[in-house]
């Protein structure tokens, strides 16, 4: 693979992964788990945060492999995948535009919005209550959240997987690029945990995410719709 082609791929993947990770609801969940874990002790909370992040990484990667396999087994035409992206992006765009603006008056409070489907799922699962039950349980929470809370807002991740179909990546290349995608995806979670642990000083990180989350979702939706239209019209050939 030409180095410039690789760099263009990595640039695209980085942008998609960062946009995908910009989820105030999930950040609120991560913060809640860390804060709950401090009830045991500070060292346990750091370990719990690290274990949770690792298992989110593993779970999200596995979800990508499953999605890729299903697409290939079903032999879904690229045009149909384009229609899926247009519909998914349109629904996400409409929901983002209709959503009420988040109040930034409570700047440093981690509040999960109940008008988001992932937030409703997080509220139902109430994973924070299990944060003190041991590191194995915390790891299982990370896996569970990958397939439930994150799975409901993984539009850009699915777009990335569909994109890999259009460029006909072999399995090894797909695995390596997906490992990179998920690494970028979890990097904001790592930054948040370091901030909560006092190892990285970033003020109002969560309120900043809430403030700009709507813009990121709108942009992500527009990208999905654009890519969908390209696939449907066959311009990518």
CSV table of C-alpha atoms in Angstrom, one decimal, residues 5-237:
chain,number,residue,atom,x,y,z
A,5,UNK,CA,-2.8,6.2,0.5
A,6,UNK,CA,-2.2,4.8,4.0
A,7,UNK,CA,-1.9,8.3,5.4
A,8,UNK,CA,-5.2,9.3,3.7
A,9,UNK,CA,-6.9,6.2,5.1
A,10,UNK,CA,-5.6,6.9,8.6
A,11,UNK,CA,-6.7,10.6,8.4
A,12,UNK,CA,-10.2,9.5,7.4
A,13,UNK,CA,-10.3,6.8,10.1
A,14,UNK,CA,-9.1,9.2,12.8
A,15,UNK,CA,-11.8,11.7,11.9
A,16,UNK,CA,-14.5,9.1,11.9
A,17,UNK,CA,-13.3,7.5,15.2
A,18,UNK,CA,-13.1,10.8,17.0
A,19,UNK,CA,-16.6,11.8,15.8
A,20,UNK,CA,-17.9,8.4,16.9
A,21,UNK,CA,-16.4,8.7,20.4
A,22,UNK,CA,-18.0,12.1,21.0
A,23,UNK,CA,-20.8,10.8,23.2
A,24,UNK,CA,-21.7,12.8,26.3
A,25,UNK,CA,-23.9,10.1,27.6
A,26,UNK,CA,-21.2,7.4,27.6
A,27,UNK,CA,-18.7,9.9,29.1
A,28,UNK,CA,-21.3,10.4,31.9
A,29,UNK,CA,-21.4,6.6,32.4
A,30,UNK,CA,-17.6,6.3,32.5
A,31,UNK,CA,-17.4,9.2,35.1
A,32,UNK,CA,-20.2,7.6,37.1
A,33,UNK,CA,-18.4,4.2,37.2
A,34,UNK,CA,-15.1,5.9,38.2
A,35,UNK,CA,-16.7,8.0,40.9
A,36,UNK,CA,-18.6,4.9,42.3
A,37,UNK,CA,-15.4,2.9,42.3
A,38,UNK,CA,-13.7,5.4,44.5
A,39,UNK,CA,-16.0,4.2,47.3
A,40,UNK,CA,-13.6,1.2,47.5
A,41,UNK,CA,-10.4,3.2,47.2
A,42,UNK,CA,-8.5,5.4,44.8
A,43,UNK,CA,-6.2,2.7,43.5
A,44,UNK,CA,-9.2,0.4,42.8
A,45,UNK,CA,-10.9,3.2,40.9
A,46,UNK,CA,-7.9,3.7,38.6
A,47,UNK,CA,-7.8,0.0,38.0
A,48,UNK,CA,-11.5,-0.2,37.4
A,49,UNK,CA,-11.3,2.7,34.9
A,50,UNK,CA,-8.4,1.0,33.1
A,51,UNK,CA,-10.2,-2.4,33.0
A,52,UNK,CA,-13.4,-0.9,31.8
A,53,UNK,CA,-11.7,0.9,29.0
A,54,UNK,CA,-9.8,-2.2,27.9
A,55,UNK,CA,-12.9,-4.2,27.7
A,56,UNK,CA,-14.8,-1.5,25.8
A,57,UNK,CA,-11.9,-1.6,23.3
A,58,UNK,CA,-12.2,-5.4,23.0
A,59,UNK,CA,-16.0,-5.3,22.8
A,60,UNK,CA,-16.1,-2.6,20.2
A,61,UNK,CA,-13.5,-4.4,18.1
A,62,UNK,CA,-15.5,-7.6,18.3
A,63,UNK,CA,-18.6,-5.8,17.3
A,64,UNK,CA,-16.8,-4.5,14.2
A,65,UNK,CA,-15.7,-8.0,13.3
A,66,UNK,CA,-19.2,-9.3,13.6
A,67,UNK,CA,-20.7,-6.5,11.5
A,68,UNK,CA,-18.0,-7.0,8.8
A,69,UNK,CA,-18.7,-10.8,8.8
A,70,UNK,CA,-22.4,-10.4,8.6
A,71,UNK,CA,-22.1,-7.9,5.6
A,72,UNK,CA,-19.9,-10.4,3.8
A,73,UNK,CA,-22.0,-13.4,4.5
A,74,UNK,CA,-25.2,-11.7,3.5
A,75,UNK,CA,-23.5,-10.4,0.3
A,76,UNK,CA,-25.3,-7.1,0.7
A,77,UNK,CA,-24.9,-4.9,-2.4
A,78,UNK,CA,-23.0,-1.7,-1.8
A,79,UNK,CA,-25.9,0.3,-3.0
A,80,UNK,CA,-28.1,-1.1,-0.3
A,81,UNK,CA,-25.5,-0.3,2.3
A,82,UNK,CA,-25.5,3.3,0.9
A,83,UNK,CA,-29.3,3.4,1.4
A,84,UNK,CA,-28.7,2.2,5.0
A,85,UNK,CA,-26.3,5.1,5.6
A,86,UNK,CA,-28.6,7.6,4.2
A,87,UNK,CA,-31.5,6.5,6.4
A,88,UNK,CA,-29.3,6.1,9.5
A,89,UNK,CA,-27.7,9.5,8.9
A,90,UNK,CA,-31.1,11.1,8.2
A,91,UNK,CA,-32.6,9.8,11.4
A,92,UNK,CA,-29.6,10.8,13.4
A,93,UNK,CA,-29.6,14.3,11.8
A,94,UNK,CA,-33.3,14.8,12.5
A,95,UNK,CA,-32.9,13.7,16.1
A,96,UNK,CA,-29.9,16.0,16.6
A,97,UNK,CA,-31.6,19.0,15.2
A,98,UNK,CA,-34.8,18.5,17.1
A,99,UNK,CA,-33.0,17.8,20.4
A,100,UNK,CA,-33.1,20.6,22.9
A,101,UNK,CA,-29.9,22.4,23.6
A,102,UNK,CA,-28.0,21.1,26.6
A,103,UNK,CA,-27.8,23.6,29.5
A,104,UNK,CA,-24.2,24.4,30.4
A,105,UNK,CA,-25.2,26.1,33.7
A,106,UNK,CA,-24.3,23.0,35.6
A,107,UNK,CA,-20.8,23.0,34.3
A,108,UNK,CA,-19.1,20.2,36.1
A,109,UNK,CA,-21.9,17.8,36.7
A,110,UNK,CA,-22.0,14.6,34.8
A,111,UNK,CA,-25.7,14.4,33.7
A,112,UNK,CA,-27.0,11.8,31.3
A,113,UNK,CA,-29.7,13.2,29.1
A,114,UNK,CA,-32.9,11.1,29.1
A,115,UNK,CA,-33.9,12.3,25.6
A,116,UNK,CA,-31.0,10.2,24.1
A,117,UNK,CA,-31.7,6.5,23.4
A,118,UNK,CA,-28.2,5.5,24.7
A,119,UNK,CA,-28.8,7.4,27.9
A,120,UNK,CA,-32.1,5.6,28.4
A,121,UNK,CA,-30.3,2.3,28.0
A,122,UNK,CA,-27.6,3.4,30.4
A,123,UNK,CA,-30.2,4.4,32.9
A,124,UNK,CA,-32.0,1.1,32.6
A,125,UNK,CA,-28.8,-0.9,33.0
A,126,UNK,CA,-27.6,1.3,35.9
A,127,UNK,CA,-24.0,0.0,35.5
A,128,UNK,CA,-22.6,2.3,38.1
A,129,UNK,CA,-24.0,0.2,40.9
A,130,UNK,CA,-21.8,-2.7,39.9
A,131,UNK,CA,-18.5,-0.6,39.9
A,132,UNK,CA,-17.6,-1.9,43.4
A,133,UNK,CA,-18.3,-5.5,42.7
A,134,UNK,CA,-14.8,-6.4,41.5
A,135,UNK,CA,-12.6,-5.9,38.4
A,136,UNK,CA,-14.0,-8.9,36.6
A,137,UNK,CA,-17.5,-7.4,36.9
A,138,UNK,CA,-16.2,-4.0,35.7
A,139,UNK,CA,-14.7,-5.7,32.7
A,140,UNK,CA,-18.0,-7.4,31.8
A,141,UNK,CA,-19.7,-4.0,32.2
A,142,UNK,CA,-17.3,-2.7,29.5
A,143,UNK,CA,-18.2,-5.5,27.2
A,144,UNK,CA,-21.9,-5.1,27.8
A,145,UNK,CA,-21.8,-1.4,27.2
A,146,UNK,CA,-20.0,-1.9,23.9
A,147,UNK,CA,-22.8,-3.9,22.5
A,148,UNK,CA,-25.7,-1.9,24.0
A,149,UNK,CA,-25.0,1.8,24.8
A,150,UNK,CA,-22.3,2.3,22.2
A,151,UNK,CA,-23.9,0.0,19.7
A,152,UNK,CA,-26.9,2.3,19.5
A,153,UNK,CA,-24.8,5.3,18.4
A,154,UNK,CA,-22.2,3.5,16.3
A,155,UNK,CA,-23.3,5.0,12.9
A,156,UNK,CA,-19.8,6.3,12.1
A,157,UNK,CA,-18.3,2.9,13.0
A,158,UNK,CA,-20.7,1.1,10.7
A,159,UNK,CA,-19.9,3.7,8.0
A,160,UNK,CA,-16.2,2.9,8.4
A,161,UNK,CA,-16.9,-0.8,8.0
A,162,UNK,CA,-19.0,-0.2,4.9
A,163,UNK,CA,-16.2,2.0,3.6
A,164,UNK,CA,-13.7,-0.9,4.0
A,165,UNK,CA,-16.0,-2.9,1.8
A,166,UNK,CA,-15.7,-0.4,-1.0
A,167,UNK,CA,-11.9,-0.4,-1.0
A,168,UNK,CA,-11.8,-4.2,-0.8
A,169,UNK,CA,-9.4,-4.5,2.2
A,170,UNK,CA,-8.1,-8.0,3.0
A,171,UNK,CA,-8.7,-9.4,6.4
A,172,UNK,CA,-5.4,-8.5,7.9
A,173,UNK,CA,-5.6,-4.9,6.7
A,174,UNK,CA,-9.1,-4.6,8.1
A,175,UNK,CA,-8.1,-6.0,11.5
A,176,UNK,CA,-5.1,-3.6,11.7
A,177,UNK,CA,-7.1,-0.5,10.7
A,178,UNK,CA,-10.0,-1.5,13.0
A,179,UNK,CA,-7.6,-1.8,15.9
A,180,UNK,CA,-6.4,1.7,15.1
A,181,UNK,CA,-10.0,3.0,14.8
A,182,UNK,CA,-10.9,1.6,18.2
A,183,UNK,CA,-7.7,2.9,19.8
A,184,UNK,CA,-8.6,6.4,18.6
A,185,UNK,CA,-12.2,5.8,19.6
A,186,UNK,CA,-11.3,5.1,23.3
A,187,UNK,CA,-8.7,7.8,23.5
A,188,UNK,CA,-11.2,10.5,24.8
A,189,UNK,CA,-12.3,8.0,27.5
A,190,UNK,CA,-8.6,7.6,28.6
A,191,UNK,CA,-8.3,11.4,28.7
A,192,UNK,CA,-11.4,11.7,30.8
A,193,UNK,CA,-10.3,9.0,33.3
A,194,UNK,CA,-6.8,10.6,33.6
A,195,UNK,CA,-8.6,13.9,34.3
A,196,UNK,CA,-10.9,12.3,36.9
A,197,UNK,CA,-7.9,10.6,38.5
A,198,UNK,CA,-6.1,14.0,38.8
A,199,UNK,CA,-3.3,12.8,36.5
A,200,UNK,CA,-4.2,15.2,33.7
A,201,UNK,CA,-5.5,18.7,34.4
A,202,UNK,CA,-8.3,19.6,32.0
A,203,UNK,CA,-11.0,21.9,33.2
A,204,UNK,CA,-14.7,21.4,32.4
A,205,UNK,CA,-13.9,18.6,29.9
A,206,UNK,CA,-17.4,17.1,30.2
A,207,UNK,CA,-19.3,20.4,29.9
A,208,UNK,CA,-17.2,21.1,26.7
A,209,UNK,CA,-18.3,17.7,25.3
A,210,UNK,CA,-21.9,18.4,26.1
A,211,UNK,CA,-21.6,21.9,24.5
A,212,UNK,CA,-20.2,20.7,21.2
A,213,UNK,CA,-21.8,17.2,21.1
A,214,UNK,CA,-24.7,18.3,19.0
A,215,UNK,CA,-22.5,19.9,16.4
A,216,UNK,CA,-20.4,16.8,16.1
A,217,UNK,CA,-23.5,14.6,15.8
A,218,UNK,CA,-24.9,16.8,13.0
A,219,UNK,CA,-21.6,16.8,11.1
A,220,UNK,CA,-21.3,13.0,11.5
A,221,UNK,CA,-24.8,12.6,10.2
A,222,UNK,CA,-24.0,14.7,7.2
A,223,UNK,CA,-20.9,12.7,6.4
A,224,UNK,CA,-23.0,9.5,6.6
A,225,UNK,CA,-25.6,10.8,4.2
A,226,UNK,CA,-22.9,12.0,1.8
A,227,UNK,CA,-21.1,8.7,1.8
A,228,UNK,CA,-24.4,6.9,1.4
A,229,UNK,CA,-25.2,9.1,-1.7
A,230,UNK,CA,-21.8,8.3,-3.1
A,231,UNK,CA,-22.4,4.6,-2.7
A,232,UNK,CA,-25.9,4.7,-4.1
A,233,UNK,CA,-24.9,6.7,-7.2
A,234,UNK,CA,-21.7,4.7,-7.8
A,235,UNK,CA,-19.5,7.8,-7.9
A,236,UNK,CA,-16.8,5.9,-5.8
A,237,UNK,CA,-16.0,3.6,-8.7
